[in-house]
Tab-separated table of C-alpha atoms in Angstrom:
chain	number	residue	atom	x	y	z
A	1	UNK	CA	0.000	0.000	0.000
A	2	UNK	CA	1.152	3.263	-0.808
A	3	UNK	CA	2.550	5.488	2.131
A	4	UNK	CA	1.434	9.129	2.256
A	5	UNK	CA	2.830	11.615	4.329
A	6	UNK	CA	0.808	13.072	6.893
A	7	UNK	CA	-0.227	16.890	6.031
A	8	UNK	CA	1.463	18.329	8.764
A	9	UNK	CA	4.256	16.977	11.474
A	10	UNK	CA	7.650	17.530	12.780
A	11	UNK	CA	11.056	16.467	10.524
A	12	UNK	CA	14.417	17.034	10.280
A	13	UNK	CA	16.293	19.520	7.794
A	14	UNK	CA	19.577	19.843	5.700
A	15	UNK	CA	20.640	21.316	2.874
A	16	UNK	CA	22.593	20.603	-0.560
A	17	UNK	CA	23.884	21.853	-3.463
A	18	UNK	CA	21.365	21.850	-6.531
A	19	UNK	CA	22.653	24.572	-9.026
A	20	UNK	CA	20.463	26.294	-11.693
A	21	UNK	CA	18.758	24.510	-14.404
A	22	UNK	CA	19.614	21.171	-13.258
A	23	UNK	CA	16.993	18.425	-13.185
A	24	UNK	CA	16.414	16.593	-9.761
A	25	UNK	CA	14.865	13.209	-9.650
A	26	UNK	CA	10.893	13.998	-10.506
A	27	UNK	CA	11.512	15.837	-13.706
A	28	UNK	CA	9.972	19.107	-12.449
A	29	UNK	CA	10.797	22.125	-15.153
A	30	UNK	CA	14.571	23.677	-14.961
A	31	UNK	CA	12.845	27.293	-14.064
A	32	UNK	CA	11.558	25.706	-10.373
A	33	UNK	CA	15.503	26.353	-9.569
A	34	UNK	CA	14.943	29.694	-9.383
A	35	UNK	CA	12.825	29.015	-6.435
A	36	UNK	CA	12.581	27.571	-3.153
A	37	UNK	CA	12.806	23.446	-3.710
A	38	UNK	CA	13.556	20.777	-1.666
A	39	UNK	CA	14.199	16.950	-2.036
A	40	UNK	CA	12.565	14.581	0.321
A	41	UNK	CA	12.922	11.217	2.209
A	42	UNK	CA	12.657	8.293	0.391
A	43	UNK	CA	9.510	6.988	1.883
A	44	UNK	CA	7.691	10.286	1.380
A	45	UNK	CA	8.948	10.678	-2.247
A	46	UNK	CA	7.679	7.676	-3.727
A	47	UNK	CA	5.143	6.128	-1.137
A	48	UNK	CA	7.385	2.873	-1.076
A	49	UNK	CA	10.735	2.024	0.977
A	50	UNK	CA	12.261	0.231	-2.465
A	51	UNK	CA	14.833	2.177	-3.429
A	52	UNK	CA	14.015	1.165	-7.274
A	53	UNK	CA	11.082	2.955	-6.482
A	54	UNK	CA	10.674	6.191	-8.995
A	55	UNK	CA	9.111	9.300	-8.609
A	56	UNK	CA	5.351	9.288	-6.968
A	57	UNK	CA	3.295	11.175	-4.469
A	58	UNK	CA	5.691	12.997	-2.768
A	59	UNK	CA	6.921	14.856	-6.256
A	60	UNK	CA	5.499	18.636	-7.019
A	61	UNK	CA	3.673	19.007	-3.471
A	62	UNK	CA	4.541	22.242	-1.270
A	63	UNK	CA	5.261	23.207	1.779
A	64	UNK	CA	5.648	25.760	4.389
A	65	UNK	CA	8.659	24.525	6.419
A	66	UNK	CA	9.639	26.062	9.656
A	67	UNK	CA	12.878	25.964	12.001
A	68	UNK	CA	12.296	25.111	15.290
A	69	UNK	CA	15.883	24.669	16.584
A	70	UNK	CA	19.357	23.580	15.707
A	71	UNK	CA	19.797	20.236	16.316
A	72	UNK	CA	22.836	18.881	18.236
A	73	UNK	CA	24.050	21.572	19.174
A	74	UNK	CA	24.974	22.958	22.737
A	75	UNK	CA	24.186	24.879	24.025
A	76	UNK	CA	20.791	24.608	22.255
A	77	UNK	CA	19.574	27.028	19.133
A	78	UNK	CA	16.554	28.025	19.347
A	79	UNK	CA	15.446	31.262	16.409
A	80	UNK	CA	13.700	34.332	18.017
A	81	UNK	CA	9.781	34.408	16.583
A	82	UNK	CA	8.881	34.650	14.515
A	83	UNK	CA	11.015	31.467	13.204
A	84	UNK	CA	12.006	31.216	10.114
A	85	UNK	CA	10.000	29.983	7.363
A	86	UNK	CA	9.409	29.333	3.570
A	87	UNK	CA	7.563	27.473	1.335
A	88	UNK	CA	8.995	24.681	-1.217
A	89	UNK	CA	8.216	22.345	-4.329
A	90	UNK	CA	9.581	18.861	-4.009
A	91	UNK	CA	11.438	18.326	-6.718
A	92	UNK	CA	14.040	15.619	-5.781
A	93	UNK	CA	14.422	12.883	-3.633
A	94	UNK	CA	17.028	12.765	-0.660
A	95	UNK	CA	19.655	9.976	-1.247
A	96	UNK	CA	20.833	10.554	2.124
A	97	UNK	CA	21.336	7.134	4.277
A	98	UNK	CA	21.217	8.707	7.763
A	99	UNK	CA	18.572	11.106	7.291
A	100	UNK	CA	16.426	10.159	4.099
A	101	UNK	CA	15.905	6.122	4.485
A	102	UNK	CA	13.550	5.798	7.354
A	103	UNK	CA	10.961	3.334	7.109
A	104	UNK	CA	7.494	2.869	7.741
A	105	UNK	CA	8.689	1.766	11.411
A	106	UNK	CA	12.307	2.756	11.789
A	107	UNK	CA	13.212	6.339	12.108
A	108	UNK	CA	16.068	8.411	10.317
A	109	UNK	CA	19.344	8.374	12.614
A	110	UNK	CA	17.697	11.823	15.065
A	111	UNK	CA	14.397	9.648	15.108
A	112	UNK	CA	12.386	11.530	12.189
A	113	UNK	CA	10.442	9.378	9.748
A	114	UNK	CA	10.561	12.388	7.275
A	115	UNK	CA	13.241	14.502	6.014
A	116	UNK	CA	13.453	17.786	3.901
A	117	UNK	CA	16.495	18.493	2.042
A	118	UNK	CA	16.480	22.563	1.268
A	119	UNK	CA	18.445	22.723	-2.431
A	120	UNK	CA	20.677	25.614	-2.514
A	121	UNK	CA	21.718	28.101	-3.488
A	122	UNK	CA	18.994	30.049	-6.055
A	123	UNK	CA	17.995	33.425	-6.098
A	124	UNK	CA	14.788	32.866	-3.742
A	125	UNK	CA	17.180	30.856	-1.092
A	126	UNK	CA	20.391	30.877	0.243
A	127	UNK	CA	22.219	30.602	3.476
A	128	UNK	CA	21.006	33.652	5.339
A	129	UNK	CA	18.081	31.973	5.640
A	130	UNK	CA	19.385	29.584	8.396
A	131	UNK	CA	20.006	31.945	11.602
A	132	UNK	CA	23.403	31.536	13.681
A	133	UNK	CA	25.857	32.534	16.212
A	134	UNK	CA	29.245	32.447	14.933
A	135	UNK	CA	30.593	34.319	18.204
A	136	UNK	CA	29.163	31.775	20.297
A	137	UNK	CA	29.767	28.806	18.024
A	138	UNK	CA	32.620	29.154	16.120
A	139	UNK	CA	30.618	28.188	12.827
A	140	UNK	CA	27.665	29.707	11.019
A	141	UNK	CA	26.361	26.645	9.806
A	142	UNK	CA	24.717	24.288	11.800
A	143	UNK	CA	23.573	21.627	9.010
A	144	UNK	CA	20.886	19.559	10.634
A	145	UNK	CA	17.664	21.181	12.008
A	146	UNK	CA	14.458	20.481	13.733
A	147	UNK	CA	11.551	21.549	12.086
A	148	UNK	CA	7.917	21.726	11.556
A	149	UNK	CA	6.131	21.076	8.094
A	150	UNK	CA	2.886	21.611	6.378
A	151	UNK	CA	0.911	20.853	3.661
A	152	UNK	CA	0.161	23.866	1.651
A	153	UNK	CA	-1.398	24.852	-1.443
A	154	UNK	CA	1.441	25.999	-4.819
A	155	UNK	CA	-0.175	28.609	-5.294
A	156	UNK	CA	1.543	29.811	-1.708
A	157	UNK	CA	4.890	28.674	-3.424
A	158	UNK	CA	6.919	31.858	-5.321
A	159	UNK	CA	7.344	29.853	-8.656
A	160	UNK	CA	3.387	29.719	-9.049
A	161	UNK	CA	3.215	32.772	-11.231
A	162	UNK	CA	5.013	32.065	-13.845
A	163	UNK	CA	3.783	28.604	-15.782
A	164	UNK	CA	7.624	27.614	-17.259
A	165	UNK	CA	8.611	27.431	-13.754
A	166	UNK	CA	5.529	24.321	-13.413
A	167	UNK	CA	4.860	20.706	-14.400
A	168	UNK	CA	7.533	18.324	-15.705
A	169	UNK	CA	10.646	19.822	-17.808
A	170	UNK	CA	9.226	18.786	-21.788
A	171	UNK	CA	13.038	19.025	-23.069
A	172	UNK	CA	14.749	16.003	-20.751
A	173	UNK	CA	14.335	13.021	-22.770
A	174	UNK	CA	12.773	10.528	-20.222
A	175	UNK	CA	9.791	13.425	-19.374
A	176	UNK	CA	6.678	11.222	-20.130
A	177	UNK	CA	8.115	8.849	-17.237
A	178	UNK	CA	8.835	12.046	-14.940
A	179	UNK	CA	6.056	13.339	-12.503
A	180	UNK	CA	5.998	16.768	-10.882
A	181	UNK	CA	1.952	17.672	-10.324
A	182	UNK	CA	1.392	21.569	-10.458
A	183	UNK	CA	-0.486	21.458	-7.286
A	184	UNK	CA	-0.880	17.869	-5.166
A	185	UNK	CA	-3.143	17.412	-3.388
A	186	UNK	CA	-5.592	20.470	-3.856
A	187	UNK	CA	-6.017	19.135	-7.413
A	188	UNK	CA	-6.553	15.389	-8.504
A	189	UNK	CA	-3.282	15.124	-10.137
A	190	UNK	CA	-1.137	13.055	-8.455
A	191	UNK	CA	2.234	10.593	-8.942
A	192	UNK	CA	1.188	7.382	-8.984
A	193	UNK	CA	3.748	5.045	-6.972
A	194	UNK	CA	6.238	4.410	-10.239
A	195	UNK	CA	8.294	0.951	-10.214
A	196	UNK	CA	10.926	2.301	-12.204
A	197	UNK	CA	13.806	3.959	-11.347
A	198	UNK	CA	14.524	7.940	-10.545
A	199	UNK	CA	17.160	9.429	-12.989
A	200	UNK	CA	19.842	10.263	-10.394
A	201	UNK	CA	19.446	13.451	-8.202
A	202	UNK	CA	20.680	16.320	-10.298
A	203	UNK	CA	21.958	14.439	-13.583
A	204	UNK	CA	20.255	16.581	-16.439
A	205	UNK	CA	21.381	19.968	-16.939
A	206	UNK	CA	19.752	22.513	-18.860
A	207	UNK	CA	21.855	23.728	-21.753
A	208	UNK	CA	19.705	26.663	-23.037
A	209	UNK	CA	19.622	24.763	-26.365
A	210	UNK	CA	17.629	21.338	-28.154
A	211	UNK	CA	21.128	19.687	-27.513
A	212	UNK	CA	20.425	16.445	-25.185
A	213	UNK	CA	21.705	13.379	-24.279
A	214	UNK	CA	19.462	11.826	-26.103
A	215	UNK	CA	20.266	14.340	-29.605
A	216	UNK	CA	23.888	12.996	-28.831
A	217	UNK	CA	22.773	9.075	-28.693
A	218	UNK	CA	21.762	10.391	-32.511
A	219	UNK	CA	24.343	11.618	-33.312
A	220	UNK	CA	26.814	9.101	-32.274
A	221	UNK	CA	24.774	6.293	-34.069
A	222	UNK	CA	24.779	8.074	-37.506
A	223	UNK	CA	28.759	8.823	-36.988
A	224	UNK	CA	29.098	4.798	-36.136
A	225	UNK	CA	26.508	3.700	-38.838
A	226	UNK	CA	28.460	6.210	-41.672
A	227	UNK	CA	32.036	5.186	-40.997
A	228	UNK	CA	31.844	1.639	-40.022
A	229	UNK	CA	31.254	0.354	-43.375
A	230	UNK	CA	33.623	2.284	-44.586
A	231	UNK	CA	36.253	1.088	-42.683
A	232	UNK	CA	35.369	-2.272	-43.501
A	233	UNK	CA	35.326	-1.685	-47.163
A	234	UNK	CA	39.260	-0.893	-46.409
């Protein structure tokens, strides 16, 4: 049976590197990298705990996610209100084995079953949004945060407005077996568990251009198909 995360909860939080116009695991369009995005745990992305398990119900939802302290730390972090908070599309899923592989009855390694994994940077996100006390700490960064998700609606999310930035990117080769809903769950469109696969996290980079992988699998098998029989004519 497919598992569904619960609309609202507590989780843990990193972050990653995702640069600009690269395509995460659900196929979601290049512009959503010029927003807030996040990848997710592995249970909530697809609904399964297979790791062959592609993209499904946990690709294109949003939502507001909110720090509630640094965890680990000491002494403890704890933001001023009001806390930090910001709203994402899930657009990848978190490969992580510590925090991103809990089950439906283990727990990731600070006993979260769901993770968020905050893709950075882009021009709607960066580090400054993660408060700190380097004069206390010695570091700015803390890495791993407590936190407090919930279910919202896209059309809270700041890529809404503008339609390139929605759905699943039409240019990657693979897009009819992608999945990135504009707005799951307030609309009936929703990833069906997949049993194939995810492209891995950030593979596919936008080039500005037609020119693909796939345009290169072409192109290599005319080149091969031209000059092998005339090498063996030789």
């Amino acid at each position: 049976m497919t598992w569904i995360i619960p609309p609202s909860g507590s989780a843990s939080l990193t972050h990653y590197d995702l640069p600009l116009n690269f395509l995460a695991a659900c196929g979601c369009a290049y512009g959503a990298s010029y927003h807030a995005t996040a990848a997710i745990s592995a249970l909530a992305y697809s609904g399964d705990e297979r790791a062959s398990v592609g993209p499904g119900p946990g690709c294109g939802r949003c939502f507001r996610l909110t720090l509630q302290s640094a965890h680990g730390v000491s002494p403890p972090f704890v933001p001023a209100d009001p806390k930090p908070s910001v709203v994402v599309k899930i657009v990848d899923r978190c490969p992580s084995p510590e925090f991103c592989s809990a089950t439906r009855s283990h727990p990731n390694k600070i006993g979260q079953q769901i993770h968020f994994d905050l893709a950075l940077p882009s021009p709607a996100l960066n580090l400054s949004f993660f408060p700190s006390n380097p004069d206390l700490y010695g570091y700015s960064d803390f890495g791993v945060w407590n936190i407090n998700y919930q279910t919202v609606s896209c059309e809270e999310w700041t890529g809404w407005s503008n339609k390139t930035n929605l759905g699943v990117e039409p240019s990657y080769p693979g897009f009819e077996e992608s999945c990135c809903p504009i707005n799951p769950p307030y609309t009936s469109d929703l990833c069906p568990k997949s049993i194939k696969a995810p492209p891995p996290s950030s593979a596919i980079r936008s080039t500005g251009s037609a020119f693909t992988p796939f345009f290169l699998l072409i192109l290599v098998s005319s080149w091969l198909a031209i000059t092998l029989p005339f090498s063996q004519s030789l």
